[in-house]
Short mmCIF file of C-alpha atoms in Angstrom, two decimals:
data_model
loop_
_atom_site.label_atom_id
_atom_site.label_comp_id
_atom_site.label_asym_id
_atom_site.label_seq_id
_atom_site.Cartn_x
_atom_site.Cartn_y
_atom_site.Cartn_z
CA UNK A 1 -19.29 -88.83 10.87
CA UNK A 2 -22.68 -88.82 9.24
CA UNK A 3 -24.16 -90.52 12.34
CA UNK A 4 -25.20 -88.77 15.54
CA UNK A 5 -22.28 -89.56 17.91
CA UNK A 6 -24.51 -89.56 21.01
CA UNK A 7 -26.97 -91.95 19.29
CA UNK A 8 -24.05 -94.12 18.12
CA UNK A 9 -22.44 -94.29 21.57
CA UNK A 10 -25.80 -95.07 23.18
CA UNK A 11 -26.30 -97.95 20.63
CA UNK A 12 -22.88 -99.48 21.02
CA UNK A 13 -23.15 -99.20 24.85
CA UNK A 14 -26.53 -101.02 24.67
CA UNK A 15 -24.93 -103.86 22.75
CA UNK A 16 -22.04 -104.11 25.17
CA UNK A 17 -24.41 -104.10 28.22
CA UNK A 18 -26.59 -106.72 26.67
CA UNK A 19 -23.55 -108.94 26.02
CA UNK A 20 -22.15 -108.44 29.49
CA UNK A 21 -25.48 -109.27 31.06
CA UNK A 22 -25.89 -112.27 28.87
CA UNK A 23 -22.56 -113.76 29.74
CA UNK A 24 -21.73 -112.33 33.16
CA UNK A 25 -18.30 -111.12 34.44
CA UNK A 26 -15.69 -112.36 36.78
CA UNK A 27 -15.49 -109.38 39.11
CA UNK A 28 -11.87 -110.15 40.12
CA UNK A 29 -10.46 -109.81 36.66
CA UNK A 30 -13.00 -107.60 34.96
CA UNK A 31 -11.68 -104.23 33.81
CA UNK A 32 -13.11 -101.04 35.05
CA UNK A 33 -14.29 -100.03 31.57
CA UNK A 34 -16.21 -103.26 31.05
CA UNK A 35 -17.58 -103.08 34.69
CA UNK A 36 -19.33 -99.80 33.82
CA UNK A 37 -21.66 -101.77 31.55
CA UNK A 38 -22.98 -104.12 34.23
CA UNK A 39 -26.54 -103.31 35.15
CA UNK A 40 -26.65 -101.13 38.29
CA UNK A 41 -23.02 -99.86 38.02
CA UNK A 42 -21.68 -96.72 36.61
CA UNK A 43 -18.28 -95.15 36.19
CA UNK A 44 -18.08 -94.04 39.95
CA UNK A 45 -19.30 -97.42 41.30
CA UNK A 46 -16.87 -99.25 38.99
CA UNK A 47 -13.95 -97.07 40.21
CA UNK A 48 -15.07 -97.75 43.94
CA UNK A 49 -15.02 -101.47 43.16
CA UNK A 50 -11.49 -101.35 41.81
CA UNK A 51 -10.24 -99.29 44.68
CA UNK A 52 -11.83 -101.78 47.11
CA UNK A 53 -10.02 -104.64 45.47
CA UNK A 54 -6.72 -102.82 45.64
CA UNK A 55 -7.15 -102.11 49.28
CA UNK A 56 -8.75 -105.52 50.32
CA UNK A 57 -7.82 -108.10 47.73
CA UNK A 58 -10.12 -110.08 45.59
CA UNK A 59 -13.90 -110.51 46.36
CA UNK A 60 -14.62 -113.78 48.01
CA UNK A 61 -18.35 -113.71 47.54
CA UNK A 62 -21.10 -111.46 46.18
CA UNK A 63 -22.18 -110.23 49.55
CA UNK A 64 -18.86 -108.31 49.93
CA UNK A 65 -20.04 -105.93 47.12
CA UNK A 66 -22.22 -104.46 49.81
CA UNK A 67 -18.98 -103.17 51.45
CA UNK A 68 -18.16 -100.97 48.37
CA UNK A 69 -18.77 -97.33 48.96
CA UNK A 70 -21.70 -96.06 46.93
CA UNK A 71 -23.05 -99.53 46.17
CA UNK A 72 -26.46 -99.62 47.93
CA UNK A 73 -29.19 -102.24 48.09
CA UNK A 74 -30.70 -101.24 44.78
CA UNK A 75 -27.40 -101.29 42.91
CA UNK A 76 -26.62 -104.71 44.46
CA UNK A 77 -29.86 -106.21 43.49
CA UNK A 78 -29.44 -104.94 39.84
CA UNK A 79 -25.77 -106.06 39.53
CA UNK A 80 -25.35 -109.17 41.65
CA UNK A 81 -26.86 -111.70 39.18
CA UNK A 82 -24.44 -110.68 36.49
CA UNK A 83 -21.38 -110.90 38.59
CA UNK A 84 -19.39 -114.21 39.15
CA UNK A 85 -16.95 -115.21 41.87
CA UNK A 86 -14.53 -117.68 40.33
CA UNK A 87 -12.59 -119.63 43.06
CA UNK A 88 -9.77 -120.08 40.60
CA UNK A 89 -9.23 -116.52 40.10
CA UNK A 90 -9.37 -115.85 43.83
CA UNK A 91 -6.87 -118.65 44.44
CA UNK A 92 -4.50 -116.99 41.83
CA UNK A 93 -4.82 -113.66 43.50
CA UNK A 94 -4.51 -115.02 46.96
CA UNK A 95 -2.00 -117.80 46.38
CA UNK A 96 -3.26 -120.75 48.18
CA UNK A 97 -4.65 -124.26 47.92
CA UNK A 98 -8.08 -125.72 47.47
CA UNK A 99 -11.57 -124.31 46.91
CA UNK A 100 -12.89 -125.08 50.34
CA UNK A 101 -9.98 -123.47 52.38
CA UNK A 102 -8.08 -121.02 50.33
CA UNK A 103 -6.52 -118.22 52.55
CA UNK A 104 -8.23 -114.90 53.15
CA UNK A 105 -6.17 -111.69 52.36
CA UNK A 106 -4.72 -110.24 55.53
CA UNK A 107 -7.23 -107.23 55.36
CA UNK A 108 -10.07 -109.63 55.21
CA UNK A 109 -9.31 -111.75 58.23
CA UNK A 110 -12.12 -110.68 60.40
CA UNK A 111 -14.77 -113.39 60.07
CA UNK A 112 -17.57 -111.00 59.35
CA UNK A 113 -17.73 -107.26 58.59
CA UNK A 114 -20.71 -105.06 59.17
CA UNK A 115 -22.80 -103.75 56.30
CA UNK A 116 -24.74 -100.61 56.68
CA UNK A 117 -28.50 -101.56 56.96
CA UNK A 118 -28.04 -105.27 56.28
CA UNK A 119 -26.15 -106.87 59.23
CA UNK A 120 -22.86 -108.47 58.25
CA UNK A 121 -21.22 -110.14 55.32
CA UNK A 122 -19.02 -113.33 55.53
CA UNK A 123 -15.67 -114.07 54.10
CA UNK A 124 -16.76 -117.47 53.07
CA UNK A 125 -16.90 -118.73 49.52
CA UNK A 126 -20.32 -119.61 48.18
CA UNK A 127 -20.61 -122.01 45.21
CA UNK A 128 -23.75 -120.15 43.98
CA UNK A 129 -21.73 -117.11 43.52
CA UNK A 130 -20.16 -118.56 40.24
CA UNK A 131 -23.58 -119.30 38.77
CA UNK A 132 -26.36 -117.27 37.00
CA UNK A 133 -28.55 -117.62 40.23
CA UNK A 134 -29.35 -114.31 41.84
CA UNK A 135 -28.66 -113.96 45.62
CA UNK A 136 -32.44 -113.35 46.02
CA UNK A 137 -33.11 -116.89 44.93
CA UNK A 138 -30.38 -118.59 47.04
CA UNK A 139 -32.97 -119.56 49.56
CA UNK A 140 -35.15 -121.27 46.97
CA UNK A 141 -32.14 -123.07 45.46
CA UNK A 142 -31.14 -124.51 48.94
CA UNK A 143 -34.73 -125.70 49.53
CA UNK A 144 -34.73 -127.26 46.07
CA UNK A 145 -31.42 -129.01 46.85
CA UNK A 146 -32.81 -130.22 50.20
CA UNK A 147 -35.85 -131.46 48.34
CA UNK A 148 -33.86 -133.67 45.93
CA UNK A 149 -31.22 -134.71 48.48
CA UNK A 150 -28.38 -132.67 46.98
CA UNK A 151 -25.80 -130.22 48.49
CA UNK A 152 -24.15 -127.02 47.52
CA UNK A 153 -20.65 -128.68 47.11
CA UNK A 154 -22.23 -130.87 44.30
CA UNK A 155 -22.91 -127.75 42.20
CA UNK A 156 -22.08 -128.60 38.61
CA UNK A 157 -21.40 -132.21 39.18
CA UNK A 158 -22.76 -135.11 36.95
CA UNK A 159 -24.34 -136.80 40.07
CA UNK A 160 -26.47 -133.43 40.84
CA UNK A 161 -27.32 -132.94 37.29
CA UNK A 162 -28.72 -136.50 36.94
CA UNK A 163 -30.64 -136.16 40.26
CA UNK A 164 -32.10 -132.68 39.05
CA UNK A 165 -33.06 -134.10 35.66
CA UNK A 166 -34.70 -137.05 37.15
CA UNK A 167 -36.72 -134.94 39.53
CA UNK A 168 -37.90 -132.61 36.92
CA UNK A 169 -38.77 -135.35 34.53
CA UNK A 170 -40.78 -137.26 37.16
CA UNK A 171 -42.63 -134.28 38.83
CA UNK A 172 -42.49 -131.52 36.22
CA UNK A 173 -41.01 -128.05 36.55
CA UNK A 174 -44.47 -126.41 37.23
CA UNK A 175 -45.20 -128.77 40.02
CA UNK A 176 -41.76 -128.38 41.74
CA UNK A 177 -41.93 -124.61 41.41
CA UNK A 178 -45.35 -124.49 43.13
CA UNK A 179 -43.89 -126.55 45.96
CA UNK A 180 -41.06 -124.15 46.36
CA UNK A 181 -43.39 -121.13 46.07
CA UNK A 182 -41.65 -119.75 42.97
CA UNK A 183 -42.21 -119.41 39.28
CA UNK A 184 -41.25 -122.02 36.67
CA UNK A 185 -38.95 -119.39 35.06
CA UNK A 186 -37.08 -118.70 38.29
CA UNK A 187 -36.69 -122.48 38.90
CA UNK A 188 -35.50 -123.13 35.41
CA UNK A 189 -32.79 -120.48 36.10
CA UNK A 190 -31.95 -122.23 39.26
CA UNK A 191 -31.74 -125.60 37.49
CA UNK A 192 -29.44 -124.18 34.84
CA UNK A 193 -27.10 -122.57 37.52
CA UNK A 194 -27.01 -125.90 39.52
CA UNK A 195 -26.33 -128.18 36.61
CA UNK A 196 -23.80 -126.04 34.58
CA UNK A 197 -20.23 -127.04 35.29
CA UNK A 198 -17.96 -124.74 37.30
CA UNK A 199 -16.74 -121.82 35.25
CA UNK A 200 -19.39 -122.44 32.68
CA UNK A 201 -19.16 -119.87 29.81
CA UNK A 202 -22.21 -119.82 27.39
CA UNK A 203 -19.80 -118.80 24.56
CA UNK A 204 -17.85 -121.98 24.68
CA UNK A 205 -20.14 -123.55 22.01
CA UNK A 206 -20.05 -120.55 19.70
CA UNK A 207 -18.38 -120.74 16.38
CA UNK A 208 -14.67 -121.17 16.56
CA UNK A 209 -12.36 -118.58 14.78
CA UNK A 210 -11.98 -119.03 11.21
CA UNK A 211 -8.19 -118.76 11.15
CA UNK A 212 -5.22 -119.97 12.88
CA UNK A 213 -3.57 -117.28 14.82
CA UNK A 214 -0.03 -118.23 13.79
CA UNK A 215 -0.94 -118.23 10.01
CA UNK A 216 -0.86 -114.55 8.88
CA UNK A 217 0.81 -114.59 5.38
CA UNK A 218 1.49 -116.80 2.53
CA UNK A 219 5.07 -117.41 3.66
CA UNK A 220 3.44 -119.39 6.64
CA UNK A 221 1.76 -121.86 4.39
CA UNK A 222 3.18 -125.13 3.26
CA UNK A 223 1.77 -128.01 1.13
CA UNK A 224 -0.46 -130.37 3.12
CA UNK A 225 -1.40 -127.83 5.83
CA UNK A 226 -4.94 -128.22 7.15
CA UNK A 227 -6.82 -124.80 7.64
CA UNK A 228 -10.24 -123.50 8.20
CA UNK A 229 -11.64 -120.53 6.28
CA UNK A 230 -14.75 -119.02 4.87
CA UNK A 231 -15.88 -118.87 1.32
CA UNK A 232 -15.82 -115.39 -0.14
CA UNK A 233 -16.83 -115.92 -3.74
CA UNK A 234 -17.83 -118.73 -6.07
CA UNK A 235 -17.32 -119.13 -9.88
CA UNK A 236 -17.89 -121.91 -12.38
CA UNK A 237 -14.34 -123.06 -12.00
CA UNK A 238 -14.24 -123.13 -8.19
CA UNK A 239 -14.64 -121.34 -4.95
CA UNK A 240 -12.47 -118.72 -3.37
CA UNK A 241 -11.69 -119.09 0.40
CA UNK A 242 -10.29 -116.63 2.83
CA UNK A 243 -7.85 -118.44 5.06
CA UNK A 244 -6.54 -115.31 6.85
CA UNK A 245 -3.29 -114.72 4.89
CA UNK A 246 -4.49 -111.52 2.91
CA UNK A 247 -5.01 -113.59 -0.17
CA UNK A 248 -7.80 -115.97 -0.98
CA UNK A 249 -7.09 -119.45 -1.96
CA UNK A 250 -8.92 -121.32 -4.75
CA UNK A 251 -10.68 -124.72 -4.56
CA UNK A 252 -10.90 -125.90 -8.06
CA UNK A 253 -14.10 -127.54 -8.98
CA UNK A 254 -12.50 -130.99 -9.40
CA UNK A 255 -11.87 -131.05 -5.64
CA UNK A 256 -15.40 -130.17 -4.68
CA UNK A 257 -16.88 -133.59 -5.02
CA UNK A 258 -20.32 -134.83 -3.67
CA UNK A 259 -18.83 -137.13 -1.00
CA UNK A 260 -17.37 -134.13 0.61
CA UNK A 261 -20.63 -132.25 0.99
CA UNK A 262 -23.67 -132.72 3.18
CA UNK A 263 -26.48 -134.74 1.41
CA UNK A 264 -28.70 -131.57 1.13
CA UNK A 265 -26.14 -129.71 -0.85
CA UNK A 266 -24.96 -132.22 -3.51
CA UNK A 267 -27.59 -131.25 -5.98
CA UNK A 268 -26.99 -127.46 -5.86
CA UNK A 269 -25.65 -125.94 -9.11
CA UNK A 270 -22.94 -124.17 -6.88
CA UNK A 271 -21.98 -126.65 -4.21
CA UNK A 272 -20.47 -123.91 -1.93
CA UNK A 273 -21.79 -120.50 -1.24
CA UNK A 274 -20.40 -117.31 0.16
CA UNK A 275 -20.12 -117.09 3.98
CA UNK A 276 -19.94 -120.86 4.42
CA UNK A 277 -17.12 -122.24 6.59
CA UNK A 278 -14.92 -124.95 5.22
CA UNK A 279 -11.92 -127.15 6.30
CA UNK A 280 -9.28 -127.19 3.48
CA UNK A 281 -5.86 -128.65 2.64
CA UNK A 282 -3.15 -126.57 0.96
CA UNK A 283 -2.21 -128.23 -2.27
CA UNK A 284 0.09 -125.67 -3.60
CA UNK A 285 1.49 -122.21 -2.81
CA UNK A 286 2.85 -120.08 -5.67
CA UNK A 287 4.54 -117.02 -4.05
CA UNK A 288 5.60 -115.67 -7.50
CA UNK A 289 2.18 -115.58 -8.95
CA UNK A 290 0.52 -114.95 -5.59
CA UNK A 291 -1.70 -118.10 -5.89
CA UNK A 292 -2.94 -120.68 -3.35
CA UNK A 293 -4.59 -123.83 -4.40
CA UNK A 294 -6.65 -125.62 -1.92
CA UNK A 295 -8.43 -128.96 -1.54
CA UNK A 296 -11.81 -129.17 0.06
CA UNK A 297 -11.91 -131.54 3.15
CA UNK A 298 -15.39 -130.80 4.36
CA UNK A 299 -18.10 -128.22 4.88
CA UNK A 300 -18.30 -126.99 8.59
CA UNK A 301 -21.55 -126.47 10.28
#
């Protein structure tokens, strides 16, 4: 309450928009609230997108965004690169078979629909629509694929990644970019989009959750159980670890032995420090005294 609410809201909205832009969103399962944070969209456009989906079914490609009321060329240019079309999501909405030939919803059966001021839009799935590559760079991506002898249906495959890596290594990114009349930065983005596996999520290598979801109280613990947690405090007699049950467990010093630690931490006066993630084994659970004794398995990095 001591902070300006408008400044606080603006700061929080900025963080959400940055995260949404960094990760991208699957337009066919994205909520209206989250959609408002995509660059180029606002509450009105997000609502119109939701209404379009309710009326016509899932989006089959990015181009169909141009059919949404109130979403003009400028808005499309701003938002298209952050929007993903996941064929698995489309398939689950439509209820059909493979990537190449899933059925089109009844209200989208016309092969092409007119788009005001920009010709027509197709109902065909485009593999590039599930990548970070912006539609403005599709022509460059296609020329690059032609140059290395690849094809769109190889997007995200091991074979295409090896071919691209070989080409970049032999010719260099700057030379390749110049031959395609683009910048090295744009070409790097295209390379990333073509080599990342389908459905790639940049967050998949982030730190995993500290706690197991099914372990929420001391009653869920039993001797020998292996858990992950985070060190909350250290003392001369051991280290306290939060394992997600509302009570920190203690790793006595006798269980914090050098062979369980990385080489660079074996000479520290306090082997474990606050904030470090650890894997532990439950040695004893004393419900009456509200105590948990743990054994250190290893330090997680």
